[in-house]
Amino acid sequence: MGAEISAGITIVYAREDPPDHWEAAVFLAGPTPRSAAVASWRPAAVGELRRRWRGDGRLVVFVPEHRHDRYTDYDAQIDWEERCLHLADEVIFWVPREPVTMPAFTTNVEWGMWHDSGRVVFGAPPDAPKNRYLLHYAAAFGVPTANDLAGTVAAALERIGAGASRTGGEREIPLLLWREKPFQDWYRGQADAGNTLLGARVVFRFGAWWGLHVRVRVAAEDRIKDNEIVIGRPDVSAAVLYRPGETLDDAEVVLVREFRSPCAEGFVHELPGGSGMGTAFENALAEVAEETGLPLDPARLREHGTRQVNATMSAHRAHLFSAEITGDESARLHGSGPHGVAADGERTYVEVTAFGRIRRERLVDWATLGMITEVLQEMVPEG
């Protein structure tokens, strides 16, 4: 039997297949009555969703109860629930816990798996027992909460808004990621190449960073690639501040030294740069000021284009800029610091270093060396 469809709402019960497209999807997580004599809370939740859904498209509601009877295939039920939990844009936890008829043991485990996903809401009646621990983690991770079913449903729909149309593998990209510019930039590039997203699974989210295990049909090779993770973050702007020398190796380059946990030596030498809320040009100016203390006149900043930094792993790009500095600026910058935004844990020290030393002593990674070379090579006369 197929899903139940009416007035923009599609109800998908346990073991039923999800539709092939939608604007939004929610999963009704929480305790299921152990006895047919105890009424389920989910019909009331569906009723609230029908009353409150204002989107123009389809809202899919995953109900982990059978349409007519109780499930008998335990493993198949778990597989269906896991699949649909990952498909949901919001997981609505409503926990009217009752120790005998609805103890919510499984709900406790599901909450532990999803509470930090960024796409859950939590609700429970004020007198429901044994929810204090769950509420603690809701508060710790900024999960919207309510003490009635209507408020819980409203919190989920408020974050969903009108949703976004997704088909096929796109359905596996939750709205919180679908709406991110770094994801859309990556996905647009895949579509422009004729590739098709067949499936995806969010591996992690940390702030503006995300990891996505993808399954892609590669048009140019007519094959499916499904063993890679795409890491995404906002694009960065990087600036090469330099002072020409008699030779390329004599040219001075401004580096910032900063502790970075992934660096094997602890401290990394890098170009002034980072992400921000402005344009790539504005971000470059801001990062130079923050990390070196040098306020640059915008007219001095030149643009050199955009490339990915580590195309085998990360989808983000670096926007490269440069500016020539004076001897006085070089002297003032050398050894200065600490700079950076302390509230973000950023502490940078400026080092003005000859390009030859940067090469010989391997002070920077390959990507940074390439960006510096891109700028300085323009100083070398042709022929």
Coordinates of C-alpha atoms in Angstrom, one line a residue:
M1 CA 0.0 0.0 0.0
G2 CA 1.3 3.5 -0.9
A3 CA 1.7 6.6 1.2
E4 CA -1.3 8.6 2.3
I5 CA -1.5 11.9 0.4
S6 CA -3.7 14.9 1.1
A7 CA -3.6 18.7 1.1
G8 CA 0.2 18.9 0.6
I9 CA 0.9 16.3 3.3
T10 CA 2.2 12.8 2.6
I11 CA 2.1 10.3 5.4
V12 CA 4.6 7.5 5.1
Y13 CA 4.0 4.7 7.6
A14 CA 6.5 2.1 8.7
R15 CA 7.9 -0.1 5.9
E16 CA 6.3 2.1 3.2
D17 CA 8.6 3.7 0.6
P18 CA 9.2 7.4 0.7
P19 CA 8.0 9.5 -2.4
D20 CA 10.6 10.5 -4.9
H21 CA 10.4 14.3 -4.2
W22 CA 9.3 16.8 -1.5
E23 CA 9.8 20.2 -0.2
A24 CA 10.3 19.1 3.4
A25 CA 10.2 15.9 5.6
V26 CA 9.8 15.3 9.3
F27 CA 10.1 12.1 11.4
L28 CA 7.8 11.6 14.4
A29 CA 10.2 10.2 17.0
G30 CA 9.1 9.2 20.4
P31 CA 7.5 6.3 22.4
T32 CA 5.1 3.9 20.7
P33 CA 2.4 2.4 22.9
R34 CA 3.1 -1.2 23.9
S35 CA -0.5 -2.1 23.9
A36 CA -3.3 -1.5 21.4
A37 CA -5.4 -0.4 24.3
V38 CA -3.2 2.7 24.7
A39 CA -3.8 5.5 22.1
S40 CA -0.8 6.7 20.1
W41 CA 0.1 10.4 20.2
R42 CA 1.1 10.5 16.5
P43 CA -2.4 11.0 14.9
A44 CA -2.6 14.2 17.0
A45 CA 0.9 15.3 15.7
V46 CA -0.2 14.6 12.1
G47 CA -3.3 16.7 12.7
E48 CA -1.1 19.6 14.0
L49 CA 1.1 19.3 10.9
R50 CA -1.9 19.4 8.6
R51 CA -3.2 22.6 10.4
R52 CA 0.1 24.4 10.4
W53 CA 1.9 23.5 7.2
R54 CA 1.9 26.6 5.0
G55 CA 4.3 25.5 2.3
D56 CA 3.3 25.4 -1.4
G57 CA 4.8 22.0 -1.9
R58 CA 4.8 18.6 -0.2
L59 CA 5.6 17.9 3.4
V60 CA 6.4 14.2 4.0
V61 CA 5.7 12.9 7.5
F62 CA 7.4 9.6 8.5
V63 CA 5.3 7.7 11.1
P64 CA 7.2 4.7 12.5
E65 CA 4.0 2.8 13.2
H66 CA 2.3 0.4 10.8
R67 CA -0.8 1.6 9.0
H68 CA -3.0 -1.2 10.3
D69 CA -1.2 -3.4 12.7
R70 CA 2.0 -3.7 14.7
Y71 CA 5.3 -4.6 13.1
T72 CA 6.6 -8.2 13.2
D73 CA 9.9 -7.9 11.4
Y74 CA 12.1 -6.2 13.9
D75 CA 15.2 -5.8 11.8
A76 CA 13.3 -4.4 8.8
Q77 CA 11.6 -1.9 11.1
I78 CA 15.0 -0.7 12.4
D79 CA 16.3 -0.4 8.8
W80 CA 13.3 1.6 7.8
E81 CA 13.5 4.0 10.8
E82 CA 17.2 4.6 10.2
R83 CA 16.7 5.4 6.6
C84 CA 13.9 7.8 7.2
L85 CA 15.5 9.5 10.2
H86 CA 18.4 10.4 7.8
L87 CA 15.9 11.6 5.2
A88 CA 14.2 14.0 7.6
D89 CA 14.8 17.7 7.6
E90 CA 13.5 17.8 11.2
V91 CA 13.1 15.0 13.7
I92 CA 10.2 15.8 16.1
F93 CA 10.8 14.2 19.5
W94 CA 7.6 14.2 21.5
V95 CA 8.1 12.2 24.7
P96 CA 4.9 11.7 26.8
R97 CA 6.7 9.1 28.8
E98 CA 4.7 6.7 30.9
P99 CA 6.8 4.0 32.6
V100 CA 4.4 1.1 32.0
T101 CA 2.7 1.7 28.7
M102 CA 5.2 4.0 27.0
P103 CA 8.6 3.8 28.7
A104 CA 10.4 5.3 25.7
F105 CA 13.6 3.2 26.1
T106 CA 14.3 3.2 22.4
T107 CA 13.5 6.9 22.3
N108 CA 16.3 7.6 24.8
V109 CA 18.7 5.9 22.4
E110 CA 17.4 7.8 19.3
W111 CA 17.7 11.0 21.2
G112 CA 21.3 10.2 22.1
M113 CA 22.0 9.7 18.4
W114 CA 20.3 12.8 17.1
H115 CA 20.4 15.5 19.8
D116 CA 23.4 17.2 18.3
S117 CA 22.5 16.9 14.7
G118 CA 21.1 20.4 14.4
R119 CA 17.8 19.1 13.0
V120 CA 15.8 18.1 16.1
V121 CA 13.1 19.6 18.3
F122 CA 12.1 18.3 21.6
G123 CA 8.8 18.3 23.5
A124 CA 7.3 16.6 26.5
P125 CA 4.4 17.2 28.9
P126 CA 5.6 19.0 32.1
D127 CA 4.6 16.0 34.2
A128 CA 6.3 13.3 32.0
P129 CA 8.9 11.6 34.2
K130 CA 12.5 10.8 33.5
N131 CA 13.1 13.5 30.8
R132 CA 15.4 15.8 32.8
Y133 CA 18.6 14.3 31.2
L134 CA 17.2 14.7 27.7
L135 CA 16.2 18.3 28.4
H136 CA 19.7 19.0 29.8
Y137 CA 21.2 18.1 26.4
A138 CA 18.5 19.9 24.5
A139 CA 19.6 23.1 26.4
A140 CA 23.3 22.3 25.9
F141 CA 22.9 22.0 22.1
G142 CA 20.3 24.8 21.5
V143 CA 17.5 22.4 20.6
P144 CA 14.1 24.1 20.5
T145 CA 11.8 22.8 23.2
A146 CA 8.1 23.0 24.1
N147 CA 5.9 21.5 26.8
D148 CA 2.9 20.7 24.5
L149 CA 2.6 18.9 21.2
A150 CA 1.4 22.0 19.2
G151 CA 4.4 24.0 20.3
T152 CA 6.8 21.2 19.4
V153 CA 5.3 20.8 15.9
A154 CA 5.3 24.6 15.5
A155 CA 9.1 24.8 16.4
A156 CA 9.9 22.2 13.7
L157 CA 7.9 24.0 11.0
E158 CA 9.3 27.4 11.9
R159 CA 12.8 26.1 11.0
I160 CA 11.6 24.3 7.9
G161 CA 9.8 27.4 6.5
A162 CA 8.6 26.8 3.0
G163 CA 11.2 24.0 2.5
A164 CA 13.0 23.5 -0.8
S165 CA 12.2 21.2 -3.7
R166 CA 14.4 18.1 -3.8
T167 CA 14.2 15.0 -6.0
G168 CA 16.0 11.6 -5.9
G169 CA 19.4 11.8 -4.2
E170 CA 18.8 15.4 -3.3
R171 CA 16.2 14.3 -0.7
E172 CA 19.1 13.0 1.4
I173 CA 20.5 16.5 1.8
P174 CA 18.7 18.1 4.9
L175 CA 17.5 21.7 4.6
L176 CA 20.1 22.9 7.1
L177 CA 22.8 21.9 4.7
W178 CA 20.9 22.4 1.4
R179 CA 20.6 26.1 2.2
E180 CA 24.3 26.6 2.8
K181 CA 26.1 28.4 0.0
P182 CA 29.2 26.2 0.2
F183 CA 27.0 23.1 -0.4
Q184 CA 25.2 24.8 -3.3
D185 CA 28.5 25.9 -4.9
W186 CA 29.7 22.3 -4.8
Y187 CA 26.4 20.9 -6.1
R188 CA 26.2 23.5 -8.9
G189 CA 29.6 22.4 -10.1
Q190 CA 28.6 18.8 -10.1
A191 CA 25.4 19.5 -12.0
D192 CA 27.3 21.7 -14.5
A193 CA 29.6 18.7 -15.2
G194 CA 26.5 16.5 -15.9
N195 CA 27.0 14.4 -12.7
T196 CA 24.0 13.2 -10.7
L197 CA 23.8 13.0 -6.9
L198 CA 22.3 9.5 -6.2
G199 CA 22.6 9.6 -2.4
A200 CA 24.3 11.3 0.5
R201 CA 24.7 10.9 4.3
V202 CA 25.7 13.7 6.6
V203 CA 28.8 12.5 8.4
F204 CA 29.4 15.6 10.6
R205 CA 28.6 19.2 11.1
F206 CA 30.7 21.5 13.2
G207 CA 29.9 25.2 13.0
A208 CA 30.1 26.1 9.4
W209 CA 32.0 22.9 8.5
W210 CA 30.3 19.8 7.2
G211 CA 31.2 16.4 5.9
L212 CA 29.0 14.5 3.4
H213 CA 29.4 10.9 2.2
V214 CA 28.2 11.1 -1.3
R215 CA 27.2 8.7 -4.1
V216 CA 27.6 10.3 -7.5
R217 CA 27.1 9.1 -11.0
V218 CA 30.0 10.4 -13.0
A219 CA 28.7 11.4 -16.4
A220 CA 32.1 11.5 -18.2
E221 CA 32.9 7.9 -17.2
D222 CA 29.4 6.4 -16.9
R223 CA 30.1 5.0 -13.5
I224 CA 29.1 5.4 -9.9
K225 CA 31.5 6.8 -7.3
D226 CA 30.5 6.1 -3.7
N227 CA 33.6 5.9 -1.6
E228 CA 34.4 9.5 -0.8
I229 CA 33.6 12.2 1.7
V230 CA 33.2 15.8 0.6
I231 CA 34.3 18.3 3.3
G232 CA 32.8 21.7 3.1
R233 CA 33.4 25.1 4.7
P234 CA 33.0 28.7 3.7
D235 CA 35.5 30.0 1.1
V236 CA 38.6 31.7 2.4
S237 CA 40.4 34.9 1.2
A238 CA 44.2 34.9 1.4
A239 CA 46.6 37.8 0.9
V240 CA 50.3 37.7 -0.2
L241 CA 51.9 40.8 1.2
Y242 CA 55.4 41.1 -0.3
R243 CA 58.4 43.4 -0.9
P244 CA 60.4 42.8 -4.1
G245 CA 64.0 41.8 -3.9
E246 CA 66.9 41.7 -6.4
T247 CA 66.0 38.0 -7.1
L248 CA 62.9 36.0 -6.6
D249 CA 64.4 34.3 -3.6
D250 CA 65.2 37.7 -2.1
A251 CA 61.6 38.8 -2.1
E252 CA 60.1 39.2 1.3
V253 CA 56.8 37.7 2.2
V254 CA 54.6 38.3 5.2
L255 CA 53.6 35.1 7.0
V256 CA 51.6 34.7 10.1
R257 CA 52.5 32.0 12.6
E258 CA 49.6 30.4 14.5
F259 CA 48.9 27.3 16.5
R260 CA 46.7 24.9 14.4
S261 CA 45.8 21.5 15.8
P262 CA 46.1 19.5 12.5
C263 CA 49.7 20.8 12.0
A264 CA 52.2 18.1 13.0
E265 CA 54.5 20.7 14.4
G266 CA 51.7 22.5 16.2
F267 CA 52.4 25.9 14.8
V268 CA 51.8 26.6 11.1
H269 CA 53.1 29.4 8.9
E270 CA 50.4 30.7 6.6
L271 CA 49.2 33.7 4.7
P272 CA 46.9 36.2 6.4
G273 CA 43.5 35.0 5.5
G274 CA 40.2 33.4 6.5
S275 CA 36.5 33.6 6.1
G276 CA 34.0 36.3 6.8
M277 CA 30.6 37.7 6.1
G278 CA 31.6 40.1 3.4
T279 CA 32.8 39.7 -0.2
A280 CA 36.0 37.9 -0.9
F281 CA 37.7 41.3 -1.3
E282 CA 36.3 42.7 1.9
N283 CA 37.3 39.5 3.8
A284 CA 40.9 39.8 2.6
L285 CA 41.2 43.4 3.8
A286 CA 39.6 42.5 7.2
E287 CA 41.9 39.4 7.7
V288 CA 45.0 41.4 6.9
A289 CA 44.1 44.0 9.5
E290 CA 43.1 41.3 12.1
E291 CA 46.1 39.0 11.7
T292 CA 48.9 41.5 11.0
G293 CA 47.6 44.8 12.4
L294 CA 48.2 46.5 9.0
P295 CA 45.3 48.5 7.7
L296 CA 45.5 48.3 3.9
D297 CA 44.2 50.9 1.5
P298 CA 41.8 48.9 -0.7
A299 CA 43.4 50.4 -3.8
R300 CA 46.6 48.5 -3.0
L301 CA 45.0 45.1 -3.1
R302 CA 45.1 43.1 -6.3
E303 CA 43.1 40.0 -7.2
H304 CA 44.6 36.8 -8.6
G305 CA 41.7 34.5 -9.0
T306 CA 40.1 31.6 -7.2
R307 CA 41.0 27.9 -6.9
Q308 CA 40.2 24.9 -4.7
V309 CA 42.8 24.4 -2.0
N310 CA 42.6 20.6 -1.6
A311 CA 40.4 19.3 -4.3
T312 CA 40.6 15.7 -3.3
M313 CA 39.0 16.3 0.0
S314 CA 37.5 19.8 0.6
A315 CA 35.1 21.7 -1.7
H316 CA 36.0 25.1 -0.4
R317 CA 38.0 27.6 -2.5
A318 CA 40.7 30.2 -1.8
H319 CA 40.4 33.7 -3.2
L320 CA 43.9 35.0 -3.7
F321 CA 44.9 38.7 -3.3
S322 CA 48.2 40.5 -3.0
A323 CA 49.7 43.9 -2.1
E324 CA 53.2 45.2 -2.2
I325 CA 54.4 46.7 1.1
T326 CA 57.1 49.3 1.9
G327 CA 60.3 48.9 3.7
D328 CA 58.9 50.7 6.7
E329 CA 55.9 48.5 6.8
S330 CA 58.1 45.4 6.5
A331 CA 60.1 46.5 9.5
R332 CA 57.0 47.4 11.5
L333 CA 55.4 44.1 10.8
H334 CA 58.3 41.8 11.5
G335 CA 58.0 40.1 14.9
S336 CA 54.7 41.9 15.7
G337 CA 51.9 40.2 17.6
P338 CA 50.0 38.7 19.0
H339 CA 47.2 39.7 16.7
G340 CA 43.9 38.0 15.8
V341 CA 40.4 37.8 17.2
A342 CA 40.9 36.6 20.8
A343 CA 37.2 35.7 21.2
D344 CA 37.6 33.1 18.4
G345 CA 40.7 31.6 19.9
E346 CA 42.9 33.3 17.3
R347 CA 46.4 34.4 18.1
T348 CA 48.8 35.2 15.3
Y349 CA 52.4 36.4 15.1
V350 CA 53.9 38.1 12.0
E351 CA 57.1 36.9 10.4
V352 CA 58.6 38.6 7.3
T353 CA 60.6 36.0 5.6
A354 CA 62.6 35.7 2.3
F355 CA 61.0 33.5 -0.3
G356 CA 64.2 31.5 -0.7
R357 CA 64.0 30.6 3.0
I358 CA 60.4 29.7 2.7
R359 CA 61.3 27.2 0.0
R360 CA 64.4 25.7 1.5
E361 CA 63.1 25.3 5.0
R362 CA 59.7 24.1 3.9
L363 CA 58.0 26.7 6.2
V364 CA 54.6 26.4 4.4
D365 CA 52.4 23.7 3.0
W366 CA 52.2 23.1 -0.7
A367 CA 49.0 25.1 -1.2
T368 CA 50.5 28.1 0.5
L369 CA 53.7 27.8 -1.5
G370 CA 51.6 27.7 -4.7
M371 CA 49.7 30.9 -3.8
I372 CA 52.9 32.7 -3.0
T373 CA 54.5 31.6 -6.2
E374 CA 51.5 32.6 -8.2
V375 CA 52.0 36.2 -7.0
L376 CA 55.8 36.4 -7.0
Q377 CA 56.2 34.8 -10.5
E378 CA 54.9 38.0 -12.0
M379 CA 58.1 39.7 -10.8
V380 CA 60.2 37.4 -13.1
P381 CA 60.8 39.1 -16.5
E382 CA 59.6 37.0 -19.5
G383 CA 62.3 35.4 -21.6

